[in-house]
GROMACS .gro file of C-alpha atoms in nm:
model
  403
    1UNK     CA    1  -1.141  -3.997   3.208
    2UNK     CA    2  -1.293  -3.671   3.391
    3UNK     CA    3  -1.644  -3.716   3.497
    4UNK     CA    4  -1.910  -3.498   3.379
    5UNK     CA    5  -2.146  -3.656   3.599
    6UNK     CA    6  -2.430  -3.479   3.796
    7UNK     CA    7  -2.379  -3.729   4.088
    8UNK     CA    8  -2.078  -3.716   4.322
    9UNK     CA    9  -2.034  -4.066   4.482
   10UNK     CA   10  -1.898  -4.102   4.851
   11UNK     CA   11  -1.761  -4.401   5.025
   12UNK     CA   12  -1.965  -4.699   4.954
   13UNK     CA   13  -2.263  -4.756   5.170
   14UNK     CA   14  -2.245  -4.384   5.324
   15UNK     CA   15  -2.422  -4.098   5.282
   16UNK     CA   16  -2.371  -3.912   4.994
   17UNK     CA   17  -2.427  -3.554   4.833
   18UNK     CA   18  -2.655  -3.585   4.537
   19UNK     CA   19  -2.646  -3.277   4.289
   20UNK     CA   20  -2.954  -3.269   4.089
   21UNK     CA   21  -2.920  -3.042   3.764
   22UNK     CA   22  -3.218  -2.865   3.628
   23UNK     CA   23  -3.385  -3.010   3.323
   24UNK     CA   24  -3.604  -2.877   3.061
   25UNK     CA   25  -3.966  -2.819   3.092
   26UNK     CA   26  -4.022  -3.059   2.792
   27UNK     CA   27  -3.829  -3.342   2.969
   28UNK     CA   28  -4.031  -3.283   3.285
   29UNK     CA   29  -4.355  -3.306   3.116
   30UNK     CA   30  -4.253  -3.614   2.937
   31UNK     CA   31  -4.152  -3.817   3.281
   32UNK     CA   32  -4.399  -3.666   3.538
   33UNK     CA   33  -4.437  -4.008   3.703
   34UNK     CA   34  -4.065  -4.111   3.727
   35UNK     CA   35  -3.869  -4.077   4.057
   36UNK     CA   36  -3.540  -4.202   4.202
   37UNK     CA   37  -3.505  -4.582   4.187
   38UNK     CA   38  -3.534  -4.668   4.579
   39UNK     CA   39  -3.672  -4.998   4.721
   40UNK     CA   40  -4.020  -5.046   4.695
   41UNK     CA   41  -4.067  -5.039   5.091
   42UNK     CA   42  -3.892  -4.694   5.123
   43UNK     CA   43  -4.041  -4.361   5.093
   44UNK     CA   44  -3.953  -4.164   4.821
   45UNK     CA   45  -3.719  -3.857   4.880
   46UNK     CA   46  -3.937  -3.548   4.894
   47UNK     CA   47  -3.831  -3.324   4.613
   48UNK     CA   48  -3.967  -3.007   4.484
   49UNK     CA   49  -4.182  -3.049   4.163
   50UNK     CA   50  -3.909  -2.926   3.947
   51UNK     CA   51  -3.661  -3.165   4.067
   52UNK     CA   52  -3.828  -3.526   4.088
   53UNK     CA   53  -3.746  -3.661   3.779
   54UNK     CA   54  -3.381  -3.685   3.816
   55UNK     CA   55  -3.332  -4.062   3.709
   56UNK     CA   56  -3.355  -3.927   3.362
   57UNK     CA   57  -3.168  -3.594   3.406
   58UNK     CA   58  -2.854  -3.488   3.193
   59UNK     CA   59  -2.626  -3.231   3.307
   60UNK     CA   60  -2.763  -3.011   3.029
   61UNK     CA   61  -2.780  -2.704   3.272
   62UNK     CA   62  -2.545  -2.581   3.535
   63UNK     CA   63  -2.597  -2.747   3.870
   64UNK     CA   64  -2.806  -2.500   4.078
   65UNK     CA   65  -2.933  -2.734   4.351
   66UNK     CA   66  -2.803  -2.982   4.655
   67UNK     CA   67  -2.970  -3.216   4.883
   68UNK     CA   68  -2.798  -3.480   5.090
   69UNK     CA   69  -2.982  -3.812   5.066
   70UNK     CA   70  -2.856  -4.191   5.140
   71UNK     CA   71  -2.843  -4.345   4.805
   72UNK     CA   72  -3.028  -4.693   4.733
   73UNK     CA   73  -2.830  -4.981   4.681
   74UNK     CA   74  -2.859  -4.975   4.320
   75UNK     CA   75  -2.703  -4.635   4.326
   76UNK     CA   76  -2.368  -4.770   4.514
   77UNK     CA   77  -2.087  -4.893   4.322
   78UNK     CA   78  -2.074  -5.270   4.396
   79UNK     CA   79  -1.745  -5.339   4.580
   80UNK     CA   80  -1.638  -5.622   4.359
   81UNK     CA   81  -1.598  -5.389   4.067
   82UNK     CA   82  -1.312  -5.202   4.255
   83UNK     CA   83  -1.112  -5.508   4.298
   84UNK     CA   84  -0.983  -5.512   3.913
   85UNK     CA   85  -0.620  -5.378   3.942
   86UNK     CA   86  -0.428  -5.188   3.701
   87UNK     CA   87  -0.744  -5.130   3.492
   88UNK     CA   88  -0.714  -4.862   3.211
   89UNK     CA   89  -1.104  -4.731   3.295
   90UNK     CA   90  -1.201  -4.531   3.554
   91UNK     CA   91  -1.492  -4.687   3.762
   92UNK     CA   92  -1.688  -4.534   4.041
   93UNK     CA   93  -1.819  -4.208   3.936
   94UNK     CA   94  -2.189  -4.218   3.905
   95UNK     CA   95  -2.332  -4.211   3.547
   96UNK     CA   96  -2.584  -3.946   3.506
   97UNK     CA   97  -2.888  -4.160   3.389
   98UNK     CA   98  -3.022  -4.507   3.568
   99UNK     CA   99  -3.183  -4.629   3.271
  100UNK     CA  100  -3.152  -4.587   2.885
  101UNK     CA  101  -3.522  -4.518   2.767
  102UNK     CA  102  -3.535  -4.268   2.496
  103UNK     CA  103  -3.309  -4.029   2.297
  104UNK     CA  104  -3.419  -3.716   2.457
  105UNK     CA  105  -3.251  -3.822   2.781
  106UNK     CA  106  -2.921  -3.732   2.620
  107UNK     CA  107  -2.732  -3.387   2.587
  108UNK     CA  108  -2.466  -3.299   2.356
  109UNK     CA  109  -2.207  -3.322   2.662
  110UNK     CA  110  -2.311  -3.670   2.758
  111UNK     CA  111  -2.313  -3.794   2.396
  112UNK     CA  112  -1.947  -3.668   2.363
  113UNK     CA  113  -1.839  -3.845   2.697
  114UNK     CA  114  -2.036  -4.173   2.614
  115UNK     CA  115  -1.831  -4.138   2.274
  116UNK     CA  116  -1.489  -4.133   2.429
  117UNK     CA  117  -1.616  -4.436   2.649
  118UNK     CA  118  -1.699  -4.621   2.320
  119UNK     CA  119  -1.370  -4.543   2.176
  120UNK     CA  120  -1.211  -4.699   2.488
  121UNK     CA  121  -1.410  -5.012   2.435
  122UNK     CA  122  -1.263  -5.054   2.090
  123UNK     CA  123  -0.915  -5.105   2.268
  124UNK     CA  124  -1.040  -5.400   2.505
  125UNK     CA  125  -0.864  -5.698   2.420
  126UNK     CA  126  -0.909  -6.070   2.560
  127UNK     CA  127  -0.742  -6.116   2.896
  128UNK     CA  128  -0.659  -5.736   2.936
  129UNK     CA  129  -0.756  -5.575   3.269
  130UNK     CA  130  -1.076  -5.375   3.078
  131UNK     CA  131  -1.206  -5.724   2.965
  132UNK     CA  132  -1.276  -5.806   3.341
  133UNK     CA  133  -1.428  -5.478   3.457
  134UNK     CA  134  -1.808  -5.638   3.469
  135UNK     CA  135  -1.702  -5.973   3.611
  136UNK     CA  136  -1.968  -6.091   3.867
  137UNK     CA  137  -2.226  -5.883   3.695
  138UNK     CA  138  -2.549  -6.049   3.527
  139UNK     CA  139  -2.737  -5.906   3.261
  140UNK     CA  140  -3.092  -6.033   3.160
  141UNK     CA  141  -3.212  -6.001   2.803
  142UNK     CA  142  -3.585  -5.984   2.756
  143UNK     CA  143  -3.670  -5.964   2.369
  144UNK     CA  144  -4.005  -5.999   2.314
  145UNK     CA  145  -3.981  -5.914   1.922
  146UNK     CA  146  -3.707  -6.103   1.701
  147UNK     CA  147  -3.356  -5.952   1.736
  148UNK     CA  148  -3.014  -6.060   1.569
  149UNK     CA  149  -2.795  -5.790   1.595
  150UNK     CA  150  -2.922  -5.609   1.893
  151UNK     CA  151  -2.955  -5.905   2.126
  152UNK     CA  152  -2.611  -6.043   2.015
  153UNK     CA  153  -2.415  -5.711   2.021
  154UNK     CA  154  -2.561  -5.672   2.377
  155UNK     CA  155  -2.452  -6.035   2.496
  156UNK     CA  156  -2.122  -5.985   2.318
  157UNK     CA  157  -2.066  -5.652   2.503
  158UNK     CA  158  -2.137  -5.809   2.839
  159UNK     CA  159  -1.926  -6.098   2.788
  160UNK     CA  160  -1.618  -5.908   2.645
  161UNK     CA  161  -1.641  -5.692   2.963
  162UNK     CA  162  -1.610  -6.009   3.186
  163UNK     CA  163  -1.999  -6.031   3.284
  164UNK     CA  164  -2.256  -6.306   3.210
  165UNK     CA  165  -2.596  -6.313   3.045
  166UNK     CA  166  -2.921  -6.467   3.116
  167UNK     CA  167  -3.125  -6.475   2.781
  168UNK     CA  168  -3.488  -6.531   2.644
  169UNK     CA  169  -3.551  -6.511   2.294
  170UNK     CA  170  -3.905  -6.439   2.154
  171UNK     CA  171  -4.036  -6.380   2.498
  172UNK     CA  172  -4.389  -6.316   2.372
  173UNK     CA  173  -4.442  -6.665   2.297
  174UNK     CA  174  -4.195  -6.858   2.506
  175UNK     CA  175  -4.210  -6.652   2.842
  176UNK     CA  176  -4.475  -6.653   3.111
  177UNK     CA  177  -4.606  -6.357   2.907
  178UNK     CA  178  -4.793  -6.616   2.688
  179UNK     CA  179  -4.972  -6.730   3.011
  180UNK     CA  180  -5.088  -6.370   3.069
  181UNK     CA  181  -4.826  -6.253   3.309
  182UNK     CA  182  -4.799  -5.871   3.317
  183UNK     CA  183  -4.497  -5.696   3.208
  184UNK     CA  184  -4.441  -5.536   3.546
  185UNK     CA  185  -4.459  -5.878   3.717
  186UNK     CA  186  -4.193  -6.027   3.487
  187UNK     CA  187  -3.983  -5.719   3.541
  188UNK     CA  188  -4.000  -5.763   3.930
  189UNK     CA  189  -3.946  -6.143   3.897
  190UNK     CA  190  -3.636  -6.100   3.638
  191UNK     CA  191  -3.469  -5.814   3.846
  192UNK     CA  192  -3.417  -6.056   4.127
  193UNK     CA  193  -3.190  -6.279   3.905
  194UNK     CA  194  -2.974  -5.997   3.733
  195UNK     CA  195  -2.788  -5.658   3.766
  196UNK     CA  196  -2.910  -5.491   3.477
  197UNK     CA  197  -3.207  -5.577   3.209
  198UNK     CA  198  -3.205  -5.514   2.853
  199UNK     CA  199  -3.557  -5.528   2.700
  200UNK     CA  200  -3.741  -5.528   2.349
  201UNK     CA  201  -4.094  -5.504   2.335
  202UNK     CA  202  -4.375  -5.480   2.069
  203UNK     CA  203  -4.565  -5.177   2.270
  204UNK     CA  204  -4.441  -4.833   2.256
  205UNK     CA  205  -4.378  -4.713   2.613
  206UNK     CA  206  -4.321  -5.065   2.737
  207UNK     CA  207  -3.968  -4.958   2.838
  208UNK     CA  208  -4.075  -4.680   3.061
  209UNK     CA  209  -4.325  -4.898   3.240
  210UNK     CA  210  -4.028  -5.124   3.273
  211UNK     CA  211  -3.809  -4.866   3.421
  212UNK     CA  212  -4.059  -4.738   3.660
  213UNK     CA  213  -4.113  -5.089   3.814
  214UNK     CA  214  -3.773  -5.179   3.846
  215UNK     CA  215  -3.482  -5.140   4.100
  216UNK     CA  216  -3.208  -5.223   3.869
  217UNK     CA  217  -3.108  -5.038   3.496
  218UNK     CA  218  -3.338  -5.082   3.211
  219UNK     CA  219  -3.199  -5.060   2.869
  220UNK     CA  220  -3.458  -5.004   2.591
  221UNK     CA  221  -3.361  -5.225   2.291
  222UNK     CA  222  -3.661  -5.102   2.099
  223UNK     CA  223  -4.036  -5.063   2.196
  224UNK     CA  224  -4.269  -5.113   1.906
  225UNK     CA  225  -4.282  -4.814   1.671
  226UNK     CA  226  -4.149  -4.590   1.962
  227UNK     CA  227  -3.776  -4.562   2.020
  228UNK     CA  228  -3.466  -4.751   1.993
  229UNK     CA  229  -3.219  -4.495   2.161
  230UNK     CA  230  -2.900  -4.738   2.164
  231UNK     CA  231  -2.919  -4.760   1.816
  232UNK     CA  232  -2.950  -4.373   1.762
  233UNK     CA  233  -2.627  -4.358   1.972
  234UNK     CA  234  -2.431  -4.605   1.765
  235UNK     CA  235  -2.558  -4.427   1.458
  236UNK     CA  236  -2.466  -4.079   1.561
  237UNK     CA  237  -2.116  -4.236   1.696
  238UNK     CA  238  -2.076  -4.380   1.311
  239UNK     CA  239  -2.182  -4.064   1.145
  240UNK     CA  240  -1.892  -3.874   1.362
  241UNK     CA  241  -1.637  -4.135   1.260
  242UNK     CA  242  -1.737  -4.167   0.906
  243UNK     CA  243  -1.781  -3.774   0.811
  244UNK     CA  244  -1.553  -3.638   1.100
  245UNK     CA  245  -1.844  -3.408   1.259
  246UNK     CA  246  -2.185  -3.389   1.377
  247UNK     CA  247  -2.245  -2.990   1.323
  248UNK     CA  248  -2.296  -2.888   0.972
  249UNK     CA  249  -2.431  -3.203   0.813
  250UNK     CA  250  -2.704  -3.307   0.579
  251UNK     CA  251  -2.887  -3.636   0.648
  252UNK     CA  252  -3.150  -3.817   0.417
  253UNK     CA  253  -3.396  -4.037   0.601
  254UNK     CA  254  -3.539  -4.277   0.365
  255UNK     CA  255  -3.796  -4.551   0.383
  256UNK     CA  256  -4.046  -4.615   0.648
  257UNK     CA  257  -4.054  -4.298   0.870
  258UNK     CA  258  -4.391  -4.348   1.025
  259UNK     CA  259  -4.292  -4.719   1.172
  260UNK     CA  260  -3.924  -4.710   1.221
  261UNK     CA  261  -3.828  -4.646   1.572
  262UNK     CA  262  -3.433  -4.588   1.439
  263UNK     CA  263  -3.500  -4.268   1.244
  264UNK     CA  264  -3.737  -4.145   1.526
  265UNK     CA  265  -3.451  -4.194   1.793
  266UNK     CA  266  -3.199  -4.047   1.543
  267UNK     CA  267  -3.380  -3.726   1.459
  268UNK     CA  268  -3.409  -3.674   1.816
  269UNK     CA  269  -3.022  -3.700   1.875
  270UNK     CA  270  -2.928  -3.501   1.539
  271UNK     CA  271  -3.130  -3.220   1.690
  272UNK     CA  272  -2.851  -3.165   1.960
  273UNK     CA  273  -2.607  -3.060   1.702
  274UNK     CA  274  -2.568  -2.711   1.510
  275UNK     CA  275  -2.674  -2.659   1.131
  276UNK     CA  276  -2.829  -2.998   1.095
  277UNK     CA  277  -3.072  -3.033   0.788
  278UNK     CA  278  -3.297  -3.321   0.768
  279UNK     CA  279  -3.440  -3.453   0.454
  280UNK     CA  280  -3.741  -3.718   0.484
  281UNK     CA  281  -3.780  -3.929   0.152
  282UNK     CA  282  -4.058  -4.205   0.203
  283UNK     CA  283  -4.373  -4.339   0.042
  284UNK     CA  284  -4.683  -4.138   0.136
  285UNK     CA  285  -4.839  -4.391   0.377
  286UNK     CA  286  -4.520  -4.430   0.587
  287UNK     CA  287  -4.412  -4.045   0.594
  288UNK     CA  288  -4.268  -3.917   0.919
  289UNK     CA  289  -4.506  -3.830   1.189
  290UNK     CA  290  -4.570  -3.480   1.283
  291UNK     CA  291  -4.436  -3.505   1.664
  292UNK     CA  292  -4.093  -3.558   1.509
  293UNK     CA  293  -4.133  -3.281   1.279
  294UNK     CA  294  -4.264  -3.024   1.528
  295UNK     CA  295  -3.953  -3.141   1.793
  296UNK     CA  296  -3.725  -3.038   1.502
  297UNK     CA  297  -3.882  -2.731   1.457
  298UNK     CA  298  -3.875  -2.644   1.793
  299UNK     CA  299  -3.526  -2.704   1.810
  300UNK     CA  300  -3.456  -2.494   1.505
  301UNK     CA  301  -3.360  -2.787   1.292
  302UNK     CA  302  -3.434  -2.722   0.918
  303UNK     CA  303  -3.608  -3.017   0.767
  304UNK     CA  304  -3.776  -3.111   0.429
  305UNK     CA  305  -4.002  -3.383   0.264
  306UNK     CA  306  -3.905  -3.462  -0.073
  307UNK     CA  307  -4.013  -3.742  -0.297
  308UNK     CA  308  -3.696  -3.739  -0.508
  309UNK     CA  309  -3.424  -3.980  -0.370
  310UNK     CA  310  -3.171  -3.894  -0.649
  311UNK     CA  311  -3.177  -3.535  -0.575
  312UNK     CA  312  -3.159  -3.580  -0.175
  313UNK     CA  313  -2.875  -3.819  -0.201
  314UNK     CA  314  -2.688  -3.573  -0.428
  315UNK     CA  315  -2.685  -3.295  -0.134
  316UNK     CA  316  -2.661  -3.518   0.180
  317UNK     CA  317  -2.350  -3.640   0.384
  318UNK     CA  318  -2.546  -3.940   0.520
  319UNK     CA  319  -2.821  -4.155   0.331
  320UNK     CA  320  -2.988  -4.333   0.607
  321UNK     CA  321  -3.218  -4.617   0.459
  322UNK     CA  322  -3.448  -4.809   0.647
  323UNK     CA  323  -3.668  -5.122   0.545
  324UNK     CA  324  -4.036  -5.109   0.495
  325UNK     CA  325  -4.162  -5.290   0.805
  326UNK     CA  326  -4.419  -5.541   0.709
  327UNK     CA  327  -4.488  -5.655   1.056
  328UNK     CA  328  -4.627  -5.272   1.143
  329UNK     CA  329  -4.902  -5.336   0.894
  330UNK     CA  330  -5.094  -5.574   1.046
  331UNK     CA  331  -5.382  -5.688   0.798
  332UNK     CA  332  -5.315  -5.393   0.554
  333UNK     CA  333  -5.087  -5.590   0.304
  334UNK     CA  334  -5.206  -5.359   0.013
  335UNK     CA  335  -5.047  -5.065   0.212
  336UNK     CA  336  -4.722  -5.250   0.271
  337UNK     CA  337  -4.734  -5.347  -0.096
  338UNK     CA  338  -4.777  -4.969  -0.201
  339UNK     CA  339  -4.488  -4.878   0.019
  340UNK     CA  340  -4.235  -5.147  -0.057
  341UNK     CA  341  -3.951  -5.125  -0.326
  342UNK     CA  342  -4.046  -4.749  -0.381
  343UNK     CA  343  -3.703  -4.599  -0.300
  344UNK     CA  344  -3.384  -4.836  -0.339
  345UNK     CA  345  -3.038  -4.736  -0.282
  346UNK     CA  346  -2.832  -4.869  -0.582
  347UNK     CA  347  -2.540  -4.803  -0.797
  348UNK     CA  348  -2.734  -4.518  -0.959
  349UNK     CA  349  -2.800  -4.346  -0.626
  350UNK     CA  350  -2.414  -4.388  -0.563
  351UNK     CA  351  -2.313  -4.228  -0.878
  352UNK     CA  352  -2.477  -3.897  -0.743
  353UNK     CA  353  -2.355  -3.912  -0.395
  354UNK     CA  354  -2.047  -3.698  -0.286
  355UNK     CA  355  -1.726  -3.900  -0.218
  356UNK     CA  356  -1.711  -3.843   0.147
  357UNK     CA  357  -2.088  -3.919   0.191
  358UNK     CA  358  -2.195  -4.261   0.349
  359UNK     CA  359  -2.485  -4.525   0.326
  360UNK     CA  360  -2.610  -4.624   0.654
  361UNK     CA  361  -2.899  -4.879   0.746
  362UNK     CA  362  -2.992  -5.041   1.083
  363UNK     CA  363  -3.045  -5.368   0.938
  364UNK     CA  364  -3.179  -5.590   0.841
  365UNK     CA  365  -3.228  -5.506   0.489
  366UNK     CA  366  -3.442  -5.662   0.240
  367UNK     CA  367  -3.405  -5.553  -0.126
  368UNK     CA  368  -3.389  -5.177  -0.022
  369UNK     CA  369  -3.004  -5.161  -0.080
  370UNK     CA  370  -2.892  -5.370  -0.371
  371UNK     CA  371  -2.616  -5.588  -0.260
  372UNK     CA  372  -2.367  -5.441  -0.543
  373UNK     CA  373  -2.364  -5.142  -0.313
  374UNK     CA  374  -2.186  -5.327  -0.061
  375UNK     CA  375  -1.856  -5.326  -0.278
  376UNK     CA  376  -1.846  -4.945  -0.231
  377UNK     CA  377  -1.635  -4.796   0.045
  378UNK     CA  378  -1.929  -4.565   0.130
  379UNK     CA  379  -2.144  -4.837   0.226
  380UNK     CA  380  -2.104  -4.802   0.613
  381UNK     CA  381  -2.378  -5.044   0.721
  382UNK     CA  382  -2.176  -5.327   0.848
  383UNK     CA  383  -1.905  -5.092   1.002
  384UNK     CA  384  -2.236  -4.916   1.184
  385UNK     CA  385  -2.350  -5.243   1.331
  386UNK     CA  386  -1.977  -5.323   1.440
  387UNK     CA  387  -1.995  -4.982   1.641
  388UNK     CA  388  -2.306  -5.092   1.808
  389UNK     CA  389  -2.091  -5.339   2.004
  390UNK     CA  390  -1.858  -5.052   2.134
  391UNK     CA  391  -2.150  -4.822   2.220
  392UNK     CA  392  -2.338  -5.125   2.403
  393UNK     CA  393  -2.006  -5.202   2.591
  394UNK     CA  394  -1.990  -4.814   2.683
  395UNK     CA  395  -2.344  -4.809   2.822
  396UNK     CA  396  -2.298  -5.135   3.039
  397UNK     CA  397  -1.995  -4.997   3.186
  398UNK     CA  398  -2.129  -4.641   3.242
  399UNK     CA  399  -2.486  -4.800   3.394
  400UNK     CA  400  -2.325  -5.101   3.611
  401UNK     CA  401  -1.993  -4.918   3.752
  402UNK     CA  402  -1.972  -4.559   3.629
  403UNK     CA  403  -1.736  -4.327   3.438
   0.00000   0.00000   0.00000
């Protein structure tokens, strides 16, 4: 696949030309503390104030600036990744991003290219050349909150590409964090054992702190009520595969929109496409926050709040249901009970949906989608979960060995 990367890679361990694209002011403002990843003992490469955040750049605008610099070790392609013969996948061209932290990192062109790689990943079979593309690499999973699908799909993705996994589940309780160790110290320690870290944390912004600290790639697998970018990637990938397009769609986001990191990240990605309309359907206590509404408005995305799930479902191409997250309510059990069970997708909702429309859910579900919906072909949530494997295979491949 032809690379759309904003980085050109020369021979291993040689001086390389680094092309840095412009980036939107919005993105600059959000990431003013982030630089190229370089060894901690090295001096930061001098950059103008408009160009110093390129580790989160996409190629959203034409390349207008060049500077020659020696890339740090983590930005070189490891030599053993090039030993694979007859691989159907290209390796070696630098991926635009050093980390996956939030949905705003991706532009439309990069999303399309990632989805192409994900489609290649669907074809990987046991003992095929592609199944060994990450042989010799180690992925560490640091999960400070419970996870089934996300953790297992990342671990499956790594192993299906020949890599190995170091894992800790419930790191909040069963790691040195319980002894008071800082996140930064944990990251500096774990990066010495691995080539990439996948982290879920209970605090919003924790993934960005980890990325600033680490010299290896960090993937945000969910940070509290903040974001879940890989879930958003697989959601958009699923919409494209199920509906056949990403422009000119109507999407209903239902449930816990205040605490749901999946819907926040999804809203950011949907804003990349044309003529998208988003409906917000939620109990009053968990309405979508103003920062997402303001962002969508700034991007020209039409959105509407509604209390009528049946009406919204009849108009939408995608009904994206989410559970009411009890763990986000703390001691306010009364507010949880007020929100729970108000909007349920059942056979009656299916009855008003269009034939081509689909029901999606990031899972796990409780009672917000009745089990009899599973029998309908429009129930896409288990196919959605399977797509997470291919998206995460693609991201691991891109971050570790490039396009």
